[in-house]
XYZ file of C-alpha atoms in Angstrom:
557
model
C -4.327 -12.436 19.136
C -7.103 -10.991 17.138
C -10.315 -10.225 19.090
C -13.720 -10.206 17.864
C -15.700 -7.276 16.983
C -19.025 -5.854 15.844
C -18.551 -6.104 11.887
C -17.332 -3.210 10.249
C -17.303 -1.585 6.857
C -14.411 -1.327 5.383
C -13.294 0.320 2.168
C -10.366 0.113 -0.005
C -9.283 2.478 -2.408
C -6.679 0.702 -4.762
C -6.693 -2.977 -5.655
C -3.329 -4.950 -6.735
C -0.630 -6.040 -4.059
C -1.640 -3.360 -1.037
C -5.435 -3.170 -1.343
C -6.418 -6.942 -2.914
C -4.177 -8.247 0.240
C -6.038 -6.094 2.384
C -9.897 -7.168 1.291
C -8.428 -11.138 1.341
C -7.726 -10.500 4.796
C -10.036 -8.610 5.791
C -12.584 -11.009 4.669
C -11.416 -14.082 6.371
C -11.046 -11.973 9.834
C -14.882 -11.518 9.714
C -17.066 -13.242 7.374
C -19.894 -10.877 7.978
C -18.206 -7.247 7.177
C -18.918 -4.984 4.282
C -15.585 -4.672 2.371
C -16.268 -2.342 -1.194
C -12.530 -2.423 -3.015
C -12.790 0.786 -5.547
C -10.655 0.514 -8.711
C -9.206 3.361 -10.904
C -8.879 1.240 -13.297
C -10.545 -1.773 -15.889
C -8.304 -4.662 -13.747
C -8.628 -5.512 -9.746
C -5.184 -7.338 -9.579
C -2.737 -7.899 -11.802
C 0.600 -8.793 -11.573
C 2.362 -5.146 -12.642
C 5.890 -6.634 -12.213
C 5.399 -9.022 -15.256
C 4.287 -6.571 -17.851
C 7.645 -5.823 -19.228
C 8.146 -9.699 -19.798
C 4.719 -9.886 -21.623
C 6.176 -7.124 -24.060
C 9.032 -9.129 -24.390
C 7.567 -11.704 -25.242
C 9.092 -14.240 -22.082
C 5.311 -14.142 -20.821
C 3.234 -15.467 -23.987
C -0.337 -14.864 -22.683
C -1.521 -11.457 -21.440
C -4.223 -13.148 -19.840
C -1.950 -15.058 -17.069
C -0.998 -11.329 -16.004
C -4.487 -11.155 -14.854
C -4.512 -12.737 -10.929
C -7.587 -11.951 -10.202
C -11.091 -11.033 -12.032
C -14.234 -8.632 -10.371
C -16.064 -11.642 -10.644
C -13.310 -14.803 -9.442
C -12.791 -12.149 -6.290
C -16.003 -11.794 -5.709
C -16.660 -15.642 -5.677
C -13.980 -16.642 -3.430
C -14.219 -13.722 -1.090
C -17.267 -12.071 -1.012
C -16.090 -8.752 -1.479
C -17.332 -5.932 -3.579
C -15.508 -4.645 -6.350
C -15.697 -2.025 -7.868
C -13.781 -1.047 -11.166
C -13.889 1.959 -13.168
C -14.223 3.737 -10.098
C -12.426 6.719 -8.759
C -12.611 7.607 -5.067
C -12.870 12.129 -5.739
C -12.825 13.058 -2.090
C -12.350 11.957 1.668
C -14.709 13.891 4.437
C -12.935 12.376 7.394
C -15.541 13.934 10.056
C -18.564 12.225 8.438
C -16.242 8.994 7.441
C -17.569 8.849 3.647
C -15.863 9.350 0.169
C -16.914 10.433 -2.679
C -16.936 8.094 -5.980
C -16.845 8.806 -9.524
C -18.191 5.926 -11.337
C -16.569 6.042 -14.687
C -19.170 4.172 -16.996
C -22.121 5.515 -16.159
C -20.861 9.502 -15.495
C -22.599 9.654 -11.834
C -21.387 9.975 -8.692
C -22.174 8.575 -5.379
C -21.369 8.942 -1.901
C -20.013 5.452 0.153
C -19.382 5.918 4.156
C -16.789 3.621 6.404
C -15.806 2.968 9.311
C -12.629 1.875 8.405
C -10.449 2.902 4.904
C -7.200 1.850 3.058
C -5.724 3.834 1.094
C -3.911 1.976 -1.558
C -3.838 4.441 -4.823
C 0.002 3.308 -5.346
C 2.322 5.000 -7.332
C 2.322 6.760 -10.189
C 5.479 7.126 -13.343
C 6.621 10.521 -13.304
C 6.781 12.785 -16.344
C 9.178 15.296 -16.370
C 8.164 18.649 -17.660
C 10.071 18.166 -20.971
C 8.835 19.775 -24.020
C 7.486 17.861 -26.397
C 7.256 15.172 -24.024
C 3.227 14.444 -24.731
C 3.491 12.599 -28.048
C 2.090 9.566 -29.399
C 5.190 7.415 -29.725
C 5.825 8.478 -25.931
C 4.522 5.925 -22.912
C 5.350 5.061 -19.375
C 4.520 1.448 -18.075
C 2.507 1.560 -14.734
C -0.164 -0.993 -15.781
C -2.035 -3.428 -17.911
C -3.333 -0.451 -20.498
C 0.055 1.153 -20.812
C 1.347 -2.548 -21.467
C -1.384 -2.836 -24.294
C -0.903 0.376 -25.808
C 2.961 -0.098 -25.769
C 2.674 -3.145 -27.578
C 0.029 -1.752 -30.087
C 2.321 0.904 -30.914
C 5.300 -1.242 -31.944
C 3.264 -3.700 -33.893
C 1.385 -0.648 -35.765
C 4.748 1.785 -36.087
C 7.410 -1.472 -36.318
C 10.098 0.755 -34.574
C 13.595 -0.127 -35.350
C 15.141 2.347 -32.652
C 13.492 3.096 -28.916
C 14.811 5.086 -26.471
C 14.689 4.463 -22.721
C 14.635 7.317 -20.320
C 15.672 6.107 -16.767
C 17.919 3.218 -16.206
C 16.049 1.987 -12.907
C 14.340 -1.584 -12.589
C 10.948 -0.376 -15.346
C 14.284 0.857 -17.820
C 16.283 -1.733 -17.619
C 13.278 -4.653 -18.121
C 11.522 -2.388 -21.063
C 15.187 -2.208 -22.828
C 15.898 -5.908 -22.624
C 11.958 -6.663 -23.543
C 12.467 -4.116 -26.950
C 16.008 -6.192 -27.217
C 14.161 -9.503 -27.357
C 11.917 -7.846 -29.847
C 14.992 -6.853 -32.163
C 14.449 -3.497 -31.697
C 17.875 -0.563 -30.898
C 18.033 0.403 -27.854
C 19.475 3.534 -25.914
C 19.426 4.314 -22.553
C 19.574 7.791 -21.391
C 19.870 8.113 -17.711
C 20.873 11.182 -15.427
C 23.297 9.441 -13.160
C 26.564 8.280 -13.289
C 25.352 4.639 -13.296
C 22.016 2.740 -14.014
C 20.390 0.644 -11.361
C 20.549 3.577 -8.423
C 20.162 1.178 -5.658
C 23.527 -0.707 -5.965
C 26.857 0.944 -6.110
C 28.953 2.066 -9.059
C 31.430 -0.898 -9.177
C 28.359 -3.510 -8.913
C 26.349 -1.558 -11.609
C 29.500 -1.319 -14.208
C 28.564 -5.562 -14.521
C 25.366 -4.092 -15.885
C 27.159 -1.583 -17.880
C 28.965 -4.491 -19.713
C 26.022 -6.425 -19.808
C 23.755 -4.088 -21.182
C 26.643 -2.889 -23.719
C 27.525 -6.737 -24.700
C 23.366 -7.025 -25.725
C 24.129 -3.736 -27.937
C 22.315 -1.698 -25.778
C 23.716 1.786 -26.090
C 24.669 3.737 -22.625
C 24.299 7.819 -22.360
C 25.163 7.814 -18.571
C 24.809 11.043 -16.935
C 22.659 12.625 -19.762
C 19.154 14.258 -19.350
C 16.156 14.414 -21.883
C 15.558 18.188 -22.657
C 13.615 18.226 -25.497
C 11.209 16.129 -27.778
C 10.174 17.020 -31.184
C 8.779 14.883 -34.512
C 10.786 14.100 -37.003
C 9.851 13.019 -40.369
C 7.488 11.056 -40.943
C 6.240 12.544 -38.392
C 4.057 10.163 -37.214
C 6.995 7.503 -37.066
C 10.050 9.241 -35.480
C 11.124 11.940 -32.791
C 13.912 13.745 -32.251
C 15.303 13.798 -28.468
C 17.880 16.595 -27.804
C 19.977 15.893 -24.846
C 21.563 18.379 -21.882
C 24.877 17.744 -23.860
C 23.313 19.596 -27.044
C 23.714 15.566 -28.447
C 20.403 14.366 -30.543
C 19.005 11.109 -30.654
C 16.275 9.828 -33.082
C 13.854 7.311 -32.043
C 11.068 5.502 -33.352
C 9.724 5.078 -29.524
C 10.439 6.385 -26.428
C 9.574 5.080 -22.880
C 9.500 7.028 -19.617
C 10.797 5.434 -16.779
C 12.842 8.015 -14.879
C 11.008 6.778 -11.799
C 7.060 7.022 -9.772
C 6.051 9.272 -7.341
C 3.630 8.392 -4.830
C -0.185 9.003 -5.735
C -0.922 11.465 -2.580
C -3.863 13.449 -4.040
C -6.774 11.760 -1.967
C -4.461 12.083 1.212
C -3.818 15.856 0.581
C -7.476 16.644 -0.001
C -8.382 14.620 3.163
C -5.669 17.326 4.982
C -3.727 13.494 5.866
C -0.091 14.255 7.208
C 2.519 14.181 3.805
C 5.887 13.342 4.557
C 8.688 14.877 4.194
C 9.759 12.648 0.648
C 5.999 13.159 -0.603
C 4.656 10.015 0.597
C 1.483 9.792 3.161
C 3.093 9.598 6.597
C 1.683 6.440 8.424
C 2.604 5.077 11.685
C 3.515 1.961 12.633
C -0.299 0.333 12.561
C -0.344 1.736 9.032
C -2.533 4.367 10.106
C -2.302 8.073 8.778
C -2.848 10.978 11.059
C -6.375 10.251 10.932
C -6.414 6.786 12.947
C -9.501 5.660 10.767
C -7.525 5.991 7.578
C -5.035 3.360 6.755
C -2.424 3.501 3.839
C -0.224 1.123 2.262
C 2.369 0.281 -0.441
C 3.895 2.797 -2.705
C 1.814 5.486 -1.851
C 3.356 5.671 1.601
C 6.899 6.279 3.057
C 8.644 3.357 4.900
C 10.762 3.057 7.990
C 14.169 2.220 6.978
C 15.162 -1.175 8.504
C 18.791 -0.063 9.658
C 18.093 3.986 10.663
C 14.249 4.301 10.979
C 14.982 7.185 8.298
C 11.866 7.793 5.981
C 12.298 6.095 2.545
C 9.934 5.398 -0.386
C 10.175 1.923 -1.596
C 7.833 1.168 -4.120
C 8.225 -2.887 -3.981
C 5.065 -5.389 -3.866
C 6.224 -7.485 -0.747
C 6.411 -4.762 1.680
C 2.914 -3.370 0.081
C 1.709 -7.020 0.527
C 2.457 -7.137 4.094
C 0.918 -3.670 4.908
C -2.257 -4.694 3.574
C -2.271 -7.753 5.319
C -1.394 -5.695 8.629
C -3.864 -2.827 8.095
C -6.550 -5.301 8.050
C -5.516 -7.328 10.931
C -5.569 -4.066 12.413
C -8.863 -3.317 11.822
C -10.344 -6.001 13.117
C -8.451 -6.100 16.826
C -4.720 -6.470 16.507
C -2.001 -3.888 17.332
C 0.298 -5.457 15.117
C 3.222 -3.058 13.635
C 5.166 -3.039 10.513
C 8.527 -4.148 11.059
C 10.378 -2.017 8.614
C 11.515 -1.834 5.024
C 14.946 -3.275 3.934
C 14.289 -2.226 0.335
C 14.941 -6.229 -0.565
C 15.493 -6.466 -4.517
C 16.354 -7.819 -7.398
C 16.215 -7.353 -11.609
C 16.843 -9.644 -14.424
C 18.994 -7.943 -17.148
C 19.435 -10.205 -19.954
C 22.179 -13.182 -18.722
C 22.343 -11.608 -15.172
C 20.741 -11.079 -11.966
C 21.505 -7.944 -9.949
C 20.254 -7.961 -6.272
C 20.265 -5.852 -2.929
C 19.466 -5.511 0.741
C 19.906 -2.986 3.032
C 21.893 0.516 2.782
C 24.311 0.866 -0.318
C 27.521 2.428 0.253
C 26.260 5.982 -1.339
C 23.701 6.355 1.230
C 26.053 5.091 3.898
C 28.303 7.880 3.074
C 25.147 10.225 2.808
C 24.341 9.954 6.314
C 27.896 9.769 7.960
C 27.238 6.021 8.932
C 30.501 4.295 10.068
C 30.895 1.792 7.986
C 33.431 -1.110 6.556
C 33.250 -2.932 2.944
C 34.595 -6.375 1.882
C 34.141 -7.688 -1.531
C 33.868 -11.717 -2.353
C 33.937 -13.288 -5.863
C 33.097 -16.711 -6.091
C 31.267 -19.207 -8.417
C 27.487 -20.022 -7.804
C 28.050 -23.585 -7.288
C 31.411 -25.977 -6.871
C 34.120 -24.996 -9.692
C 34.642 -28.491 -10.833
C 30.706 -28.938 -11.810
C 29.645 -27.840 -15.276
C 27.640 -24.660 -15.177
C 29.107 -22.625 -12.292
C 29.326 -18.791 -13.044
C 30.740 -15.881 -11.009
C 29.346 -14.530 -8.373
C 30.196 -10.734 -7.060
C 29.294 -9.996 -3.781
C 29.604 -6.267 -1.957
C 29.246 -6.760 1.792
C 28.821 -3.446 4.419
C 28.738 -3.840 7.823
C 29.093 -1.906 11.105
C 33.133 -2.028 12.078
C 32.159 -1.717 15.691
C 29.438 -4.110 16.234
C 29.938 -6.784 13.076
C 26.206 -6.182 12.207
C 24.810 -6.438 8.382
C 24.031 -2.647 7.192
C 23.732 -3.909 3.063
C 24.514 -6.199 0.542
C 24.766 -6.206 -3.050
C 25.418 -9.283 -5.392
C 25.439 -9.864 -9.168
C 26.204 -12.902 -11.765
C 24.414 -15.332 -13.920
C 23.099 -17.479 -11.215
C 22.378 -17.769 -7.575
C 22.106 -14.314 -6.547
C 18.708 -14.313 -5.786
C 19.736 -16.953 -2.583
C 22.913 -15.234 -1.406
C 21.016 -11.972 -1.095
C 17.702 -13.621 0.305
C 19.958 -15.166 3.104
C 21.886 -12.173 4.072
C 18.401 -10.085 4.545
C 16.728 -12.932 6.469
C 20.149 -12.420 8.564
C 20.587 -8.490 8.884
C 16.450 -9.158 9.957
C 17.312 -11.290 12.610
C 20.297 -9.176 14.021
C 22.817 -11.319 13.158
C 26.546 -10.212 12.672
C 28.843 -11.053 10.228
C 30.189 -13.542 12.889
C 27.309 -15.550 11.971
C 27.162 -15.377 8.615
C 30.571 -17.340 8.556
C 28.519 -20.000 10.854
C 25.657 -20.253 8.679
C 24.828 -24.196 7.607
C 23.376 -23.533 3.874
C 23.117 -26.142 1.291
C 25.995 -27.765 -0.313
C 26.028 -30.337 -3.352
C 28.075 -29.607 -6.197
C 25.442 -28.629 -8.908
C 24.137 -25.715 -6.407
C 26.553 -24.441 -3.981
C 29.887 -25.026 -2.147
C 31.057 -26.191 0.800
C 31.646 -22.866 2.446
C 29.415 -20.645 0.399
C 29.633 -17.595 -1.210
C 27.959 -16.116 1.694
C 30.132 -17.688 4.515
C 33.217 -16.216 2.521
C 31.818 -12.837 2.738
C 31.114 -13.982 6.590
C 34.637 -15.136 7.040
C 36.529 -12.473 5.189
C 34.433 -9.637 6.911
C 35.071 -11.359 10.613
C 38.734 -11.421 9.872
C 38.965 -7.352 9.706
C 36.623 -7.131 12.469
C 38.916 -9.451 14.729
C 41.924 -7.729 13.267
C 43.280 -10.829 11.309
C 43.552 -8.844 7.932
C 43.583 -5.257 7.524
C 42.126 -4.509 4.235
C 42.346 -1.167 2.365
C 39.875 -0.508 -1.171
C 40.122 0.650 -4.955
C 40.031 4.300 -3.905
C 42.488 4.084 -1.856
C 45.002 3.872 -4.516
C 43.978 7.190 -6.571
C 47.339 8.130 -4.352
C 50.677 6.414 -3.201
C 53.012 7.442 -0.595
C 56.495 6.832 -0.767
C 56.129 5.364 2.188
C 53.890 2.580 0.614
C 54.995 -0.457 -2.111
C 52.137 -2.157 -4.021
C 52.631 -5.342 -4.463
C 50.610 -7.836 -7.681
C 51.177 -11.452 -6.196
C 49.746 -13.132 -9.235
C 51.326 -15.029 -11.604
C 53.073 -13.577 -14.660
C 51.154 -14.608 -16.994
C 48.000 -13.110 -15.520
C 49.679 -9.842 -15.341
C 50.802 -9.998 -19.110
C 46.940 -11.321 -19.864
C 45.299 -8.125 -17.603
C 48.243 -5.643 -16.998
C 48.673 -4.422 -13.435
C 47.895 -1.320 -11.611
C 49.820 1.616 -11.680
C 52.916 1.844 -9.572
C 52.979 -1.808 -8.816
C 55.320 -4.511 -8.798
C 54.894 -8.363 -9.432
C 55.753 -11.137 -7.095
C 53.710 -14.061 -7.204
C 52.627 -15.351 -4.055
C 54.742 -18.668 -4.231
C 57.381 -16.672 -4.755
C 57.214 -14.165 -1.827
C 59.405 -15.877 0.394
C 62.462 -15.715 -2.015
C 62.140 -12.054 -2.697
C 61.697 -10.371 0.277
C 65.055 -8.507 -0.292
C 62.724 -6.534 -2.525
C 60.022 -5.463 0.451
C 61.363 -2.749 2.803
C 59.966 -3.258 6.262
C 59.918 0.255 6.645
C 57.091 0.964 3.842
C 53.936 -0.243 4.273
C 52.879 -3.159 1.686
C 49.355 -2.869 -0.005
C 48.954 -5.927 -1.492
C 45.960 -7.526 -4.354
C 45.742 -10.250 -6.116
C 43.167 -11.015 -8.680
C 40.109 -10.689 -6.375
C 41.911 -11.208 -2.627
C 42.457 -14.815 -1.963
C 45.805 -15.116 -2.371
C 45.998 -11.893 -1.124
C 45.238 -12.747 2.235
C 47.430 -15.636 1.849
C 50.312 -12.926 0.972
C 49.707 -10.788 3.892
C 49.370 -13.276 6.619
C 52.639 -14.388 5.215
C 54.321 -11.116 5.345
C 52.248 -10.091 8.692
C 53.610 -13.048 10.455
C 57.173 -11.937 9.430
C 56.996 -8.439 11.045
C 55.746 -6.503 7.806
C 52.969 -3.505 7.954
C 50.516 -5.444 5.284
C 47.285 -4.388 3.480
C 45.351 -6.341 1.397
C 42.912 -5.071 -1.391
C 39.340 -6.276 -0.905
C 38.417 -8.237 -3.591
C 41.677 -7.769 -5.690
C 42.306 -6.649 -8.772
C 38.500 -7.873 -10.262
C 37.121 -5.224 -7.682
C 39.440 -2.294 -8.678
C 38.533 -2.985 -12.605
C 34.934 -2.930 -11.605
C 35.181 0.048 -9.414
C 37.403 1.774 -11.819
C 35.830 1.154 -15.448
């Protein structure tokens, strides 16, 4: 419960998602405190994560990016704010800052008794020569979104170039797509979208390929030079020695967290660069609070340090600081890094720990793979659905999930984080009552598959084995396609199998030593699991490929 207390004065450096939630808050806990928000920037709070869409043209009017006004914030909560503003210094012993303010060239001095720190996150620039040019921008807010825009309808590119194939790159290329403008994508890793794992982001890769964007996977930017006209075109030379020209080039390798008011204060840093809060949201000064991207975040499954720069969990850690403030001993309750992106026809989503990390920190781990459709088969409209579960193999609980298709990704992965939140196991998720009519789901959703599938291996009623495992065969081992002909003369099979269809298993198991072990697949592990119950029950040694043959194509590309 909160408790009352003498008013304070609070101030907030840092509007948008982490410092507007905090003044809200803050001023319905106590009508009568002195809350002064201080803004970098021309806007208070704007909705950052729809600027690529208003370059694309989904978003028509720039002007319903703008959530808030000075003035409208001001009106409804009596708080004072202050743009064009830049907070220069922190003396913790006397509590006071020191501003900058922008327009009129002075500067002022402002004390507290309480502050957020809420300076985000800014894009980082690698120190690539050439790479300050004026056909080169990163997107962070509303005047990189203006200038970006004024550039293409002043130069009228016909080629761009994306550096970093992360949530920013992937919007910015579809938004120059839907302006009819090339597109590459250079990106340093093997894969784009770093937060799902390779055989999830190769549906992306097609995706993104299928909308003629151009891949250069695990390529790096070295240099940037003009090209003529020079005032039109640059040259980008790549680790490779490979050159691209471009008429416009956006940055978008990733953001670092904006740490310089922290480090002159002498705040704590963390060990991945962010300010190091505890769980109150305080820094190691307790009157100095800090929130959103600037910070690093508990992870939800180790407690591990992570930087997730994502505008629920800085909404929530405004919200808390404030609370906080004003009486509560409330603490944050972790960061499951909950996602998702819109590329073109598809939505990719996540939750949790990804198999790379997994692997990273020697977490024991098991994988099971489910594709379905996003609603009943037999109404119009139902699309495929991929879904990559992880879970502990000892305990059944949710460590990650990834999902991508057309439709109804955002729900599958919403439910599975509400349910790796609560504790639940995959036990549950096979019990979980979720809405079924035929235009939006199924009667055992895509979810309760995953559920189902994953509480069979933990209970030992399938034994499952994965793409990589078949980089080698044993003698020892037969590999077994059980679907029909014709889909293997449609797809081919994989190497070193043979084909029996499934309804055919029972007449041909003259061909099955019981000696060998039999790795089965299908197309994506249905009938699979049909096959091997079939052939368990009968005495064989059985395996059965999660998610079939669809997962080894995707994992393999």
């Amino acid at each position: 419960m909160l408790r009352q207390r003498m008013s304070k004065k609070v101030l907030i450096v840092g509007g948008v998602a982490g410092g507007a939630s905090a003044a809200a808050r803050a001023r319905r806990l106590d009508e009568n405190a002195q809350i002064i928000v201080f803004e970098r920037g021309p806007y208070i709070s704007f909705a950052n994560c729809g600027l690529p869409y208003h370059i694309g043209g989904e978003i028509e009017l720039r002007s319903a990016l703008l959530l808030q006004t000075p003035e409208s914030f001001k009106k409804r909560f009596n708080v004072d704010i202050r743009i064009k503003s830049e907070v220069l210094s922190i003396d913790k012993k006397a509590k006071t800052v020191t501003v900058h303010n922008i327009a009129a060239d002075t500067e002022y001095t402002e004390s507290y008794d309480a502050l957020i720190l809420s300076p985000g996150a800014g894009p980082l620039i690698p120190p690539i020569a050439g790479v300050r040019n004026h056909l080169t921008y990163a997107l962070r807010n509303v005047p990189d979104m203006d200038a970006i825009i004024a550039s293409i309808e002043i130069n009228k590119p016909k080629h761009a170039t994306v550096c970093g194939g992360g949530f920013i790159g992937l919007e910015m290329a579809e938004a120059l797509r839907h302006r009819k403008i090339k597109v590459t994508i250079v990106e340093l890793g093997p894969q784009v979208m770093a937060s799902v794992d390779i055989e999830i982001a190769n549906v992306l890769h097609d995706e993104l390929e299928q909308h003629d964007v151009e891949l250069k996977l695990g390529k790096a930017l070295q240099g940037i030079a003009p090209s003529a006209p020079a005032d039109k075109s640059l040259i980008l030379t790549l680790n490779d020695g490979s050159v691209v020209e471009t008429n416009l080039l956006i940055m978008a390798v990733g953001v670092k967290p904006e740490t310089s008011l922290a480090v002159q204060a002498g705040l704590e840093i963390g060990e991945l660069g962010g300010i190091k809060v505890n769980a109150f949201m305080q820094s190691s000064d307790p009157a100095i609070y800090a929130v959103g991207d600037a910070i690093e975040d508990p992870d939800f499954v180790t407690g591990d340090a992570i930087f997730v720069p994502l505008a629920g969990p800085a909404n929530r850690q405004g919200r808390l600081a404030a609370n906080n403030i004003f009486g509560a001993k409330e603490t944050y309750k972790k960061t499951q890094g909950t996602a998702i992106c819109k590329v073109f026809e598809l939505a990719i989503a996540s939750t949790g720990l990804n198999e790379k990390t997994l692997l990273r920190k020697a977490i024991s781990y098991e994988k099971v793979y489910v594709h379905a459709s996003s609603h009943a088969g037999y109404y119009p409209g139902a699309h495929p659905v991929t879904l990559k579960l992880l879970f502990d193999p000892a305990t059944g609980l949710i460590l990650g999930a990834q999902a991508v298709g057309k439709e109804g990704v955002d729900k599958r992965i919403d439910v599975i984080s509400v349910a790796q939140r609560a504790g639940l196991t995959v036990y549950d998720l096979q019990d979980l009552e979720l809405c079924y009519a035929p235009p939006f789901g199924s009667a055992r959703d895509v979810v309760n598959q995953a559920g189902l599938v994953a509480s069979n291996v933990m209970k030992g009623d399938e034994v499952i084995f994965h793409s990589e495992d078949l980089e080698s065969l044993s003698d020892k081992q037969i590999l077994v396609d059980v679907r029909s002909e014709l889909e293997v003369d449609n797809t081919g099979m994989i190497h070193g199998a043979i084909n029996i269809p499934v309804d055919d298993i029972r007449a041909n198991l003259c061909k099955l030593d019981q000696n060998k072990e039999i790795l089965i697949y299908c197309q994506v592990g249905v009938r699979g699991h049909v096959a091997s119950r079939l052939l368990t029950n009968l005495g064989y040694k059985v395996k059965n490929l999660s998610g079939g043959f669809k997962t080894w194509k995707l994992a393999t590309r």
